[in-house]
């Protein structure tokens, strides 16, 4: 495998930290990582081929340009992806997720660098297809007053800009669309103020702290959850890019075998808490409450009732398939939060 230098922006995030860890352990690639802090990557910092810099995408522009000029591949993972914030602070989403990131796309085009960019399963919006296909499914958003869609709309625009740079200016790119990645380092379970994090972390936080779980509009809406480790394996194949197989392509990274309603997720999580002796009481006392989306998120929210990926392209082109079931994914996440066990460290312990 030829040596690569990868510039990961947002390396301390959920995807960035897992990706860096796996690259460092499984390849000979070098990583330059930037983020606002480094609390999720203490073990990456021990590798000589990993260089971390505390930098801000909004202010350290010259430094960022230098890194892009010097690396082989850019993975820009800096973005806010929490629905509550789409509704509360849509302009912050626009400035960070769009304005700051489109600059990175332009720099990749300027320096002729490959970009591996995170699109999102949100781009499909309220798509009526059974399975969302990267190239043929329509991307269906709600009205302007439903501010939730700003994130989806911004990401779609970035997809289209990158696609156009690829077609008309020769930009080397791959777009990937994560479907509800879950795992230990998703959001901060201790600081999960109601509505401030993704559903799994929120539920776990509420169970631990004796607060009732809120099922928005009854919790019948479904998601296809994907365990982070499966997602990272796919990303590794994209970065590896054997014979250029991922160039100019879009890949859903999701797990069609892990579709559950939000209510089912809540039930399974409560049941699993009961398997940890110190948390049996939390499981017994867990309460579930139905709330309306209007009360929980505000007027600007609109939900997605189902989000099911087709992963045919990832299977055919990359030879990738997810293997982790929901029970295992939840157990590994709870082991981390309740027992301090980190499966990522254990994977490469020998
Ligand atoms: N949700 C919920 N209770 C919560 C948080 C989220 O019922 O405390 C629902 C939310 O309305 C959505 C689903 O769980 O239907 C997944 O929400 P998440 O924030 O994880 O992200 P999304 O998949 O909507 O991008």
Coordinates of N, CA, C and O in Angstrom, one line a residue, residues 105-279:
X105 N -13.4 22.7 -0.2 CA -13.6 22.1 -1.5 C -12.9 22.9 -2.6 O -12.1 22.3 -3.4
X106 N -12.9 24.2 -2.6 CA -12.2 25.0 -3.6 C -10.7 24.9 -3.5 O -10.0 24.8 -4.5
X107 N -10.2 24.8 -2.2 CA -8.8 24.6 -2.1 C -8.3 23.2 -2.6 O -7.2 23.1 -3.2
X108 N -9.2 22.2 -2.4 CA -8.8 20.9 -3.0 C -8.7 21.0 -4.5 O -7.9 20.4 -5.1
X109 N -9.7 21.7 -5.1 CA -9.6 21.9 -6.5 C -8.4 22.7 -6.9 O -7.7 22.3 -7.9
X110 N -8.1 23.7 -6.2 CA -6.9 24.6 -6.5 C -5.6 23.8 -6.5 O -4.7 23.9 -7.3
X111 N -5.4 22.9 -5.5 CA -4.2 22.2 -5.3 C -4.2 20.7 -5.9 O -3.3 19.9 -5.6
X112 N -5.3 20.4 -6.5 CA -5.5 19.1 -7.2 C -5.4 18.0 -6.2 O -4.6 17.0 -6.4
X113 N -6.1 18.1 -5.1 CA -6.0 17.1 -4.0 C -7.4 16.3 -4.0 O -8.4 16.8 -4.2
X114 N -7.2 15.0 -3.6 CA -8.4 14.2 -3.5 C -9.2 14.6 -2.2 O -8.6 14.8 -1.2
X115 N -10.5 14.7 -2.4 CA -11.3 15.0 -1.2 C -12.3 13.9 -0.9 O -13.0 13.4 -1.9
X116 N -12.4 13.4 0.3 CA -13.3 12.4 0.7 C -14.3 13.1 1.7 O -13.9 13.4 2.8
X117 N -15.5 13.4 1.1 CA -16.3 14.4 1.8 C -17.6 13.7 2.4 O -18.2 12.9 1.8
X118 N -17.9 14.1 3.7 CA -19.1 13.5 4.3 C -20.4 14.2 3.8 O -20.6 15.4 4.2
X119 N -21.1 13.6 2.9 CA -22.5 14.0 2.7 C -23.3 13.4 3.9 O -22.7 13.3 4.9
X120 N -24.5 13.2 3.7 CA -25.3 12.7 4.9 C -26.6 11.9 4.4 O -27.1 12.3 3.3
X121 N -27.1 11.0 5.2 CA -28.4 10.4 4.8 C -29.5 11.4 4.9 O -30.5 11.2 4.3
X122 N -29.3 12.5 5.6 CA -30.3 13.6 5.6 C -30.6 14.2 4.2 O -31.7 14.7 4.1
X123 N -29.7 14.0 3.3 CA -30.0 14.6 2.0 C -31.2 14.0 1.3 O -31.9 14.6 0.5
X124 N -31.5 12.8 1.7 CA -32.7 12.1 1.1 C -34.0 12.7 1.6 O -35.0 12.5 1.0
X125 N -33.9 13.3 2.8 CA -35.1 13.9 3.4 C -36.2 13.0 3.5 O -36.1 11.9 4.0
X126 N -37.4 13.4 2.9 CA -38.6 12.6 3.0 C -38.8 11.8 1.7 O -39.9 11.6 1.2
X127 N -37.7 11.3 1.2 CA -37.7 10.5 0.0 C -38.7 9.3 0.1 O -38.6 8.6 1.1
X128 N -39.6 9.1 -0.9 CA -40.5 8.0 -0.7 C -40.0 6.6 -1.1 O -40.7 5.6 -0.9
X129 N -38.8 6.5 -1.6 CA -38.2 5.2 -2.0 C -38.1 4.3 -0.9 O -37.8 4.7 0.2
X130 N -38.3 3.0 -1.1 CA -38.1 1.9 -0.1 C -36.7 1.9 0.4 O -36.4 1.9 1.6
X131 N -35.7 2.0 -0.6 CA -34.3 2.0 -0.3 C -33.7 3.2 -1.0 O -34.0 3.4 -2.2
X132 N -32.9 4.0 -0.3 CA -32.4 5.2 -0.9 C -31.2 4.8 -1.8 O -30.2 4.3 -1.2
X133 N -31.2 5.2 -3.0 CA -30.1 4.9 -3.9 C -29.3 6.2 -4.2 O -29.9 7.3 -4.4
X134 N -28.0 6.1 -4.1 CA -27.2 7.3 -4.2 C -27.4 8.1 -5.5 O -27.3 9.4 -5.5
X135 N -27.7 7.5 -6.6 CA -27.8 8.2 -7.9 C -29.2 8.4 -8.4 O -29.4 9.3 -9.3
X136 N -30.2 7.6 -8.0 CA -31.5 7.7 -8.6 C -32.6 8.3 -7.6 O -33.6 8.7 -8.1
X137 N -32.4 8.2 -6.3 CA -33.4 8.6 -5.4 C -33.6 10.1 -5.4 O -32.6 10.9 -5.4
X138 N -34.8 10.6 -5.4 CA -35.0 12.0 -5.3 C -34.7 12.5 -3.9 O -34.9 11.8 -2.9
X139 N -34.3 13.8 -3.8 CA -34.0 14.3 -2.5 C -35.1 15.3 -2.1 O -35.2 16.3 -2.8
X140 N -35.9 14.9 -1.1 CA -37.2 15.6 -0.9 C -37.2 16.4 0.5 O -37.1 15.8 1.5
X141 N -37.2 17.7 0.4 CA -37.2 18.6 1.6 C -38.5 19.2 1.8 O -39.4 19.3 1.0
X142 N -38.7 19.7 3.1 CA -39.9 20.4 3.4 C -39.9 21.9 3.1 O -39.0 22.4 2.5
X143 N -40.9 22.6 3.6 CA -41.1 24.0 3.3 C -40.1 24.9 4.0 O -39.4 24.4 5.0
X144 N -39.9 26.1 3.7 CA -38.9 27.0 4.2 C -39.1 27.2 5.8 O -38.1 27.2 6.5
X145 N -40.3 27.2 6.2 CA -40.6 27.4 7.6 C -40.1 26.2 8.5 O -39.9 26.3 9.7
X146 N -39.9 25.1 7.8 CA -39.4 23.9 8.5 C -37.9 24.0 8.4 O -37.2 23.4 7.5
X147 N -37.3 24.7 9.4 CA -35.9 25.0 9.4 C -35.0 23.8 9.5 O -33.8 23.9 9.3
X148 N -35.5 22.7 10.0 CA -34.7 21.5 10.1 C -34.0 21.1 8.8 O -32.9 20.6 8.8
X149 N -34.6 21.5 7.7 CA -34.0 21.1 6.4 C -32.8 21.9 6.0 O -32.2 21.6 4.9
X150 N -32.4 22.9 6.7 CA -31.2 23.7 6.3 C -30.0 22.8 6.2 O -29.2 22.9 5.2
X151 N -29.8 21.9 7.1 CA -28.6 21.0 7.1 C -28.7 20.1 5.8 O -27.7 20.0 5.1
X152 N -29.8 19.5 5.6 CA -30.0 18.6 4.4 C -29.7 19.4 3.1 O -29.0 19.0 2.2
X153 N -30.2 20.6 3.1 CA -30.1 21.5 1.9 C -28.7 21.9 1.6 O -28.2 21.8 0.5
X154 N -28.0 22.3 2.7 CA -26.6 22.7 2.6 C -25.7 21.5 2.2 O -24.9 21.6 1.3
X155 N -26.0 20.4 2.7 CA -25.2 19.2 2.4 C -25.4 18.8 0.9 O -24.6 18.4 0.2
X156 N -26.7 18.9 0.5 CA -27.0 18.6 -0.9 C -26.3 19.6 -1.8 O -25.7 19.2 -2.9
X157 N -26.3 20.9 -1.4 CA -25.6 21.8 -2.3 C -24.1 21.5 -2.4 O -23.5 21.6 -3.4
X158 N -23.5 21.1 -1.2 CA -22.1 20.7 -1.2 C -21.9 19.5 -2.1 O -20.9 19.4 -2.9
X159 N -22.8 18.5 -2.0 CA -22.7 17.4 -2.9 C -22.7 17.8 -4.4 O -21.9 17.4 -5.2
X160 N -23.5 18.7 -4.7 CA -23.7 19.2 -6.1 C -22.5 20.0 -6.5 O -22.0 19.9 -7.7
X161 N -21.9 20.8 -5.6 CA -20.7 21.6 -6.0 C -19.6 20.7 -6.2 O -18.8 20.8 -7.2
X162 N -19.4 19.7 -5.3 CA -18.3 18.8 -5.4 C -18.4 17.9 -6.7 O -17.5 17.7 -7.5
X163 N -19.6 17.5 -7.0 CA -19.9 16.7 -8.2 C -19.6 17.5 -9.4 O -18.9 17.0 -10.4
X164 N -20.0 18.8 -9.4 CA -19.7 19.7 -10.6 C -18.2 20.0 -10.7 O -17.7 20.0 -11.8
X165 N -17.5 20.2 -9.6 CA -16.0 20.3 -9.7 C -15.4 19.1 -10.3 O -14.4 19.1 -11.0
X166 N -15.9 17.9 -9.9 CA -15.4 16.7 -10.4 C -15.6 16.6 -11.9 O -14.7 16.2 -12.7
X167 N -16.8 16.9 -12.4 CA -17.2 16.8 -13.8 C -16.5 17.8 -14.7 O -16.0 17.5 -15.8
X168 N -16.4 19.1 -14.1 CA -16.0 20.2 -15.0 C -14.5 20.6 -14.7 O -14.0 21.3 -15.6
X169 N -14.0 20.3 -13.6 CA -12.6 20.8 -13.3 C -11.7 19.6 -12.9 O -10.6 19.9 -12.4
X170 N -12.2 18.4 -13.0 CA -11.3 17.3 -12.7 C -11.0 17.0 -11.2 O -10.0 16.3 -10.9
X171 N -11.8 17.6 -10.3 CA -11.6 17.3 -8.9 C -11.7 15.8 -8.6 O -12.7 15.2 -9.0
X172 N -10.8 15.2 -7.9 CA -10.9 13.8 -7.5 C -11.7 13.8 -6.2 O -11.2 14.4 -5.2
X173 N -12.8 13.1 -6.2 CA -13.6 13.1 -4.9 C -14.3 11.8 -4.7 O -14.5 11.0 -5.6
X174 N -14.7 11.6 -3.4 CA -15.7 10.5 -3.1 C -16.6 11.2 -2.1 O -16.1 11.8 -1.1
X175 N -17.9 11.0 -2.2 CA -18.9 11.4 -1.2 C -19.4 10.2 -0.5 O -19.7 9.2 -1.1
X176 N -19.5 10.3 0.8 CA -20.1 9.2 1.6 C -21.2 9.7 2.5 O -21.2 10.9 2.9
X177 N -22.2 8.9 2.6 CA -23.4 9.3 3.3 C -23.7 8.4 4.5 O -24.3 7.3 4.4
X178 N -23.3 8.8 5.7 CA -23.5 8.0 6.9 C -25.0 7.9 7.3 O -25.7 8.9 7.2
X179 N -25.4 6.7 7.7 CA -26.8 6.5 8.1 C -26.8 6.3 9.6 O -26.4 5.2 10.1
X180 N -27.2 7.3 10.4 CA -27.3 7.1 11.9 C -26.2 6.3 12.5 O -26.4 5.2 13.1
X181 N -24.9 6.7 12.4 CA -23.8 6.0 13.0 C -24.0 6.1 14.5 O -24.4 7.2 15.1
X182 N -23.8 5.0 15.2 CA -23.8 5.0 16.7 C -22.6 4.4 17.2 O -21.9 3.6 16.6
X183 N -22.3 4.7 18.5 CA -21.1 4.1 19.1 C -20.7 4.9 20.3 O -21.3 5.9 20.6
X184 N -19.7 4.4 21.0 CA -19.3 5.0 22.3 C -19.1 6.5 22.3 O -19.5 7.2 23.2
X185 N -18.4 7.0 21.3 CA -18.0 8.4 21.4 C -18.9 9.3 20.6 O -18.5 10.4 20.2
X186 N -20.1 8.9 20.4 CA -21.1 9.8 19.6 C -21.2 11.2 20.1 O -20.9 12.1 19.5
X187 N -21.8 11.3 21.3 CA -22.0 12.6 21.9 C -21.5 12.4 23.4 O -21.4 11.3 23.9
X188 N -21.4 13.5 24.1 CA -21.0 13.5 25.5 C -22.2 13.1 26.3 O -23.2 13.8 26.5
X189 N -22.2 11.8 26.8 CA -23.3 11.3 27.6 C -23.6 12.1 28.9 O -24.7 12.2 29.4
X190 N -22.5 12.7 29.4 CA -22.7 13.4 30.7 C -23.3 14.7 30.5 O -24.1 15.2 31.3
X191 N -23.0 15.3 29.4 CA -23.5 16.7 29.1 C -24.8 16.7 28.2 O -25.1 17.8 27.6
X192 N -25.4 15.6 28.1 CA -26.5 15.5 27.1 C -27.8 16.2 27.6 O -28.7 15.6 28.0
X193 N -27.7 17.6 27.5 CA -28.9 18.4 27.8 C -30.0 18.0 26.9 O -29.7 17.7 25.7
X194 N -31.2 17.9 27.4 CA -32.3 17.5 26.5 C -32.3 18.1 25.1 O -32.3 19.3 25.0
X195 N -32.3 17.2 24.1 CA -32.3 17.7 22.7 C -31.0 18.1 22.2 O -30.9 18.4 21.0
X196 N -29.9 18.0 23.0 CA -28.6 18.5 22.4 C -27.8 17.4 21.8 O -26.8 17.7 21.2
X197 N -28.2 16.2 21.9 CA -27.4 15.1 21.3 C -28.3 14.2 20.5 O -29.5 14.3 20.5
X198 N -27.6 13.2 19.8 CA -28.4 12.3 19.0 C -29.1 11.3 19.9 O -28.8 11.1 21.1
X199 N -30.1 10.6 19.3 CA -31.1 9.9 20.1 C -30.5 8.8 21.1 O -30.9 8.8 22.2
X200 N -29.5 8.1 20.7 CA -29.0 7.0 21.5 C -28.4 7.6 22.8 O -28.6 7.2 23.9
X201 N -27.5 8.6 22.6 CA -26.8 9.2 23.7 C -27.9 9.9 24.7 O -27.7 9.8 25.9
X202 N -28.8 10.5 24.0 CA -29.9 11.2 24.9 C -30.6 10.2 25.7 O -30.8 10.4 26.9
X203 N -31.0 9.1 25.1 CA -31.7 8.1 25.9 C -30.9 7.5 27.0 O -31.3 7.3 28.2
X204 N -29.6 7.2 26.7 CA -28.7 6.6 27.8 C -28.5 7.6 28.9 O -28.6 7.3 30.1
X205 N -28.3 8.9 28.5 CA -28.2 9.9 29.5 C -29.4 10.0 30.5 O -29.3 10.1 31.7
X206 N -30.6 10.0 29.8 CA -31.8 10.1 30.6 C -32.0 8.9 31.6 O -32.4 9.0 32.7
X207 N -31.7 7.7 31.1 CA -31.8 6.5 31.9 C -30.9 6.6 33.1 O -31.3 6.3 34.3
X208 N -29.6 7.0 32.9 CA -28.6 7.0 34.0 C -29.1 8.1 35.0 O -28.9 7.9 36.2
X209 N -29.6 9.2 34.5 CA -29.9 10.3 35.4 C -31.4 10.3 35.9 O -31.8 11.3 36.5
X210 N -32.1 9.2 35.7 CA -33.4 9.1 36.3 C -34.4 10.1 35.6 O -35.5 10.4 36.2
X211 N -34.1 10.5 34.4 CA -35.1 11.4 33.7 C -35.9 10.5 32.7 O -35.3 9.6 32.1
X212 N -37.1 10.9 32.4 CA -37.9 10.1 31.5 C -37.4 10.2 30.1 O -36.9 11.3 29.7
X213 N -37.4 9.1 29.3 CA -37.1 9.1 27.9 C -38.2 9.8 27.2 O -39.4 9.5 27.4
X214 N -37.9 10.7 26.2 CA -39.0 11.3 25.5 C -39.1 10.7 24.1 O -38.1 10.7 23.3
X215 N -40.2 10.1 23.8 CA -40.4 9.5 22.5 C -41.1 10.6 21.7 O -42.3 10.9 21.9
X216 N -40.4 11.2 20.7 CA -41.0 12.3 19.9 C -42.1 11.7 19.0 O -41.9 10.7 18.3
X217 N -43.3 12.3 19.1 CA -44.5 11.8 18.3 C -44.7 10.3 18.4 O -45.2 9.7 17.5
X218 N -44.4 9.7 19.6 CA -44.7 8.3 19.8 C -43.5 7.3 19.5 O -43.6 6.2 19.8
X219 N -42.5 7.8 18.7 CA -41.3 7.0 18.5 C -41.5 5.9 17.5 O -40.8 4.9 17.5
X220 N -42.6 6.0 16.6 CA -42.7 5.0 15.6 C -41.8 5.2 14.3 O -41.7 4.3 13.5
X221 N -41.3 6.4 14.3 CA -40.3 6.6 13.1 C -39.1 5.7 13.2 O -38.7 5.4 14.3
X222 N -38.6 5.3 12.0 CA -37.6 4.3 12.0 C -36.2 4.9 11.5 O -36.2 5.8 10.7
X223 N -35.2 4.3 12.0 CA -33.8 4.6 11.5 C -33.1 3.3 11.3 O -33.3 2.3 12.0
X224 N -32.2 3.4 10.3 CA -31.3 2.2 10.2 C -30.0 2.6 10.8 O -29.2 3.5 10.3
X225 N -29.7 2.1 12.0 CA -28.5 2.4 12.7 C -27.3 1.7 12.2 O -27.4 0.5 11.7
X226 N -26.1 2.3 12.3 CA -24.9 1.7 11.8 C -23.9 1.8 12.9 O -23.6 2.9 13.4
X227 N -23.3 0.7 13.2 CA -22.2 0.8 14.2 C -21.0 1.4 13.7 O -20.6 1.1 12.5
X228 N -20.4 2.3 14.4 CA -19.3 3.1 14.0 C -18.2 2.3 13.3 O -17.6 2.6 12.3
X229 N -17.9 1.1 13.9 CA -16.8 0.3 13.4 C -17.0 -0.2 12.0 O -16.1 -0.2 11.2
X230 N -18.3 -0.5 11.7 CA -18.6 -0.9 10.4 C -18.4 0.2 9.4 O -17.9 0.1 8.3
X231 N -18.9 1.4 9.9 CA -18.8 2.6 9.0 C -17.3 2.9 8.7 O -17.0 3.3 7.6
X232 N -16.5 2.8 9.7 CA -15.1 3.2 9.6 C -14.4 2.2 8.6 O -13.5 2.5 7.8
X233 N -14.8 0.9 8.7 CA -14.2 -0.1 7.8 C -14.5 0.3 6.3 O -13.6 0.2 5.4
X234 N -15.7 0.8 6.1 CA -16.1 1.2 4.8 C -15.2 2.5 4.3 O -14.7 2.6 3.2
X235 N -15.1 3.4 5.3 CA -14.3 4.6 5.0 C -12.9 4.2 4.6 O -12.2 4.9 3.8
X236 N -12.3 3.3 5.3 CA -11.0 2.8 5.0 C -10.8 2.3 3.6 O -9.9 2.6 2.9
X237 N -11.9 1.6 3.2 CA -11.8 1.1 1.8 C -11.9 2.2 0.8 O -11.3 2.2 -0.3
X238 N -12.7 3.3 1.2 CA -12.8 4.4 0.3 C -11.5 5.1 0.2 O -11.0 5.5 -0.9
X239 N -10.8 5.3 1.4 CA -9.5 6.0 1.4 C -8.4 5.2 0.6 O -7.6 5.7 -0.1
X240 N -8.5 3.9 0.8 CA -7.6 3.0 0.1 C -7.7 3.1 -1.4 O -6.8 3.1 -2.1
X241 N -9.0 3.2 -1.9 CA -9.3 3.5 -3.3 C -8.6 2.6 -4.3 O -7.9 3.1 -5.2
X242 N -8.7 1.3 -4.0 CA -8.0 0.4 -4.9 C -8.3 0.6 -6.4 O -9.5 0.6 -6.8
X243 N -7.3 0.7 -7.2 CA -7.5 1.0 -8.6 C -8.4 2.2 -8.9 O -9.2 2.1 -9.9
X244 N -8.5 3.1 -8.1 CA -9.4 4.3 -8.3 C -10.9 4.0 -8.2 O -11.7 4.7 -8.7
X245 N -11.2 2.8 -7.6 CA -12.6 2.4 -7.6 C -13.6 3.4 -7.0 O -14.8 3.3 -7.3
X246 N -13.1 4.2 -6.0 CA -14.1 5.1 -5.4 C -14.1 6.5 -6.0 O -14.9 7.4 -5.6
X247 N -13.3 6.7 -7.0 CA -13.2 8.1 -7.6 C -14.5 8.5 -8.2 O -15.1 7.7 -9.0
X248 N -14.9 9.7 -7.9 CA -16.1 10.2 -8.5 C -17.4 9.5 -8.1 O -18.4 9.7 -8.8
X249 N -17.4 8.8 -7.0 CA -18.5 8.0 -6.6 C -19.2 8.5 -5.3 O -18.5 9.2 -4.6
X250 N -20.4 8.1 -5.1 CA -21.1 8.4 -3.9 C -21.5 7.0 -3.2 O -21.9 6.1 -3.9
X251 N -21.2 6.9 -1.9 CA -21.6 5.7 -1.2 C -22.4 5.9 0.0 O -22.1 6.7 0.9
X252 N -23.6 5.3 0.1 CA -24.3 5.2 1.3 C -23.5 4.3 2.3 O -23.1 3.2 1.9
X253 N -23.3 4.7 3.5 CA -22.7 3.8 4.5 C -23.8 3.6 5.6 O -24.0 4.5 6.4
X254 N -24.5 2.5 5.5 CA -25.6 2.3 6.4 C -25.7 0.8 6.6 O -25.1 0.0 5.9
X255 N -26.6 0.4 7.5 CA -26.9 -1.0 7.8 C -28.3 -1.3 7.6 O -29.1 -1.1 8.5
X256 N -28.7 -1.8 6.4 CA -30.2 -2.1 6.2 C -30.7 -3.2 7.1 O -31.9 -3.3 7.2
X257 N -29.8 -4.0 7.8 CA -30.3 -5.0 8.6 C -30.5 -4.5 10.1 O -30.9 -5.3 10.9
X258 N -30.3 -3.2 10.3 CA -30.4 -2.7 11.6 C -31.5 -1.6 11.7 O -31.3 -0.6 12.3
X259 N -32.6 -1.9 11.0 CA -33.7 -0.9 11.1 C -34.6 -1.1 12.3 O -35.1 -2.2 12.5
X260 N -34.7 -0.1 13.1 CA -35.6 -0.2 14.3 C -36.3 1.1 14.5 O -35.8 2.2 14.0
X261 N -37.5 1.0 15.1 CA -38.2 2.3 15.5 C -37.5 2.9 16.7 O -36.8 2.2 17.4
X262 N -37.7 4.1 16.9 CA -37.1 4.8 18.1 C -37.6 4.2 19.4 O -36.9 4.1 20.4
X263 N -38.9 3.8 19.3 CA -39.5 3.1 20.5 C -38.8 1.8 20.8 O -38.4 1.4 21.9
X264 N -38.5 1.0 19.7 CA -37.8 -0.3 19.9 C -36.4 0.0 20.4 O -35.9 -0.8 21.2
X265 N -35.8 1.1 20.0 CA -34.4 1.4 20.5 C -34.5 1.7 22.0 O -33.7 1.2 22.7
X266 N -35.5 2.4 22.4 CA -35.7 2.8 23.8 C -35.9 1.5 24.6 O -35.2 1.3 25.7
X267 N -36.7 0.6 24.1 CA -37.0 -0.7 24.9 C -35.8 -1.5 25.0 O -35.5 -2.0 26.1
X268 N -35.0 -1.6 23.9 CA -33.8 -2.5 23.9 C -32.8 -1.9 24.9 O -32.1 -2.6 25.6
X269 N -32.7 -0.6 24.9 CA -31.7 0.1 25.7 C -32.0 -0.1 27.2 O -31.1 -0.5 28.0
X270 N -33.2 0.0 27.5 CA -33.6 -0.2 28.9 C -33.3 -1.6 29.4 O -32.8 -1.9 30.4
X271 N -33.7 -2.6 28.5 CA -33.4 -4.0 28.8 C -31.9 -4.2 29.0 O -31.5 -4.9 30.0
X272 N -31.1 -3.6 28.2 CA -29.7 -3.8 28.3 C -29.1 -3.2 29.6 O -28.2 -3.8 30.2
X273 N -29.6 -2.1 30.0 CA -29.2 -1.5 31.2 C -29.3 -2.5 32.4 O -28.5 -2.5 33.3
X274 N -30.4 -3.3 32.3 CA -30.7 -4.2 33.3 C -29.6 -5.3 33.4 O -29.6 -6.1 34.4
X275 N -28.8 -5.5 32.4 CA -27.7 -6.5 32.4 C -26.5 -6.0 33.1 O -25.5 -6.8 33.3
X276 N -26.4 -4.8 33.5 CA -25.3 -4.2 34.3 C -25.6 -4.1 35.8 O -26.5 -3.3 36.1
X277 N -25.1 -5.0 36.6 CA -25.5 -5.0 38.0 C -25.7 -3.6 38.7 O -26.7 -3.4 39.4
X278 N -24.7 -2.7 38.4 CA -24.8 -1.4 39.1 C -26.0 -0.5 38.5 O -26.3 0.5 39.1
X279 N -26.5 -0.9 37.4 CA -27.6 -0.1 36.8 C -28.9 -0.8 36.7 O -29.8 -0.3 36.0

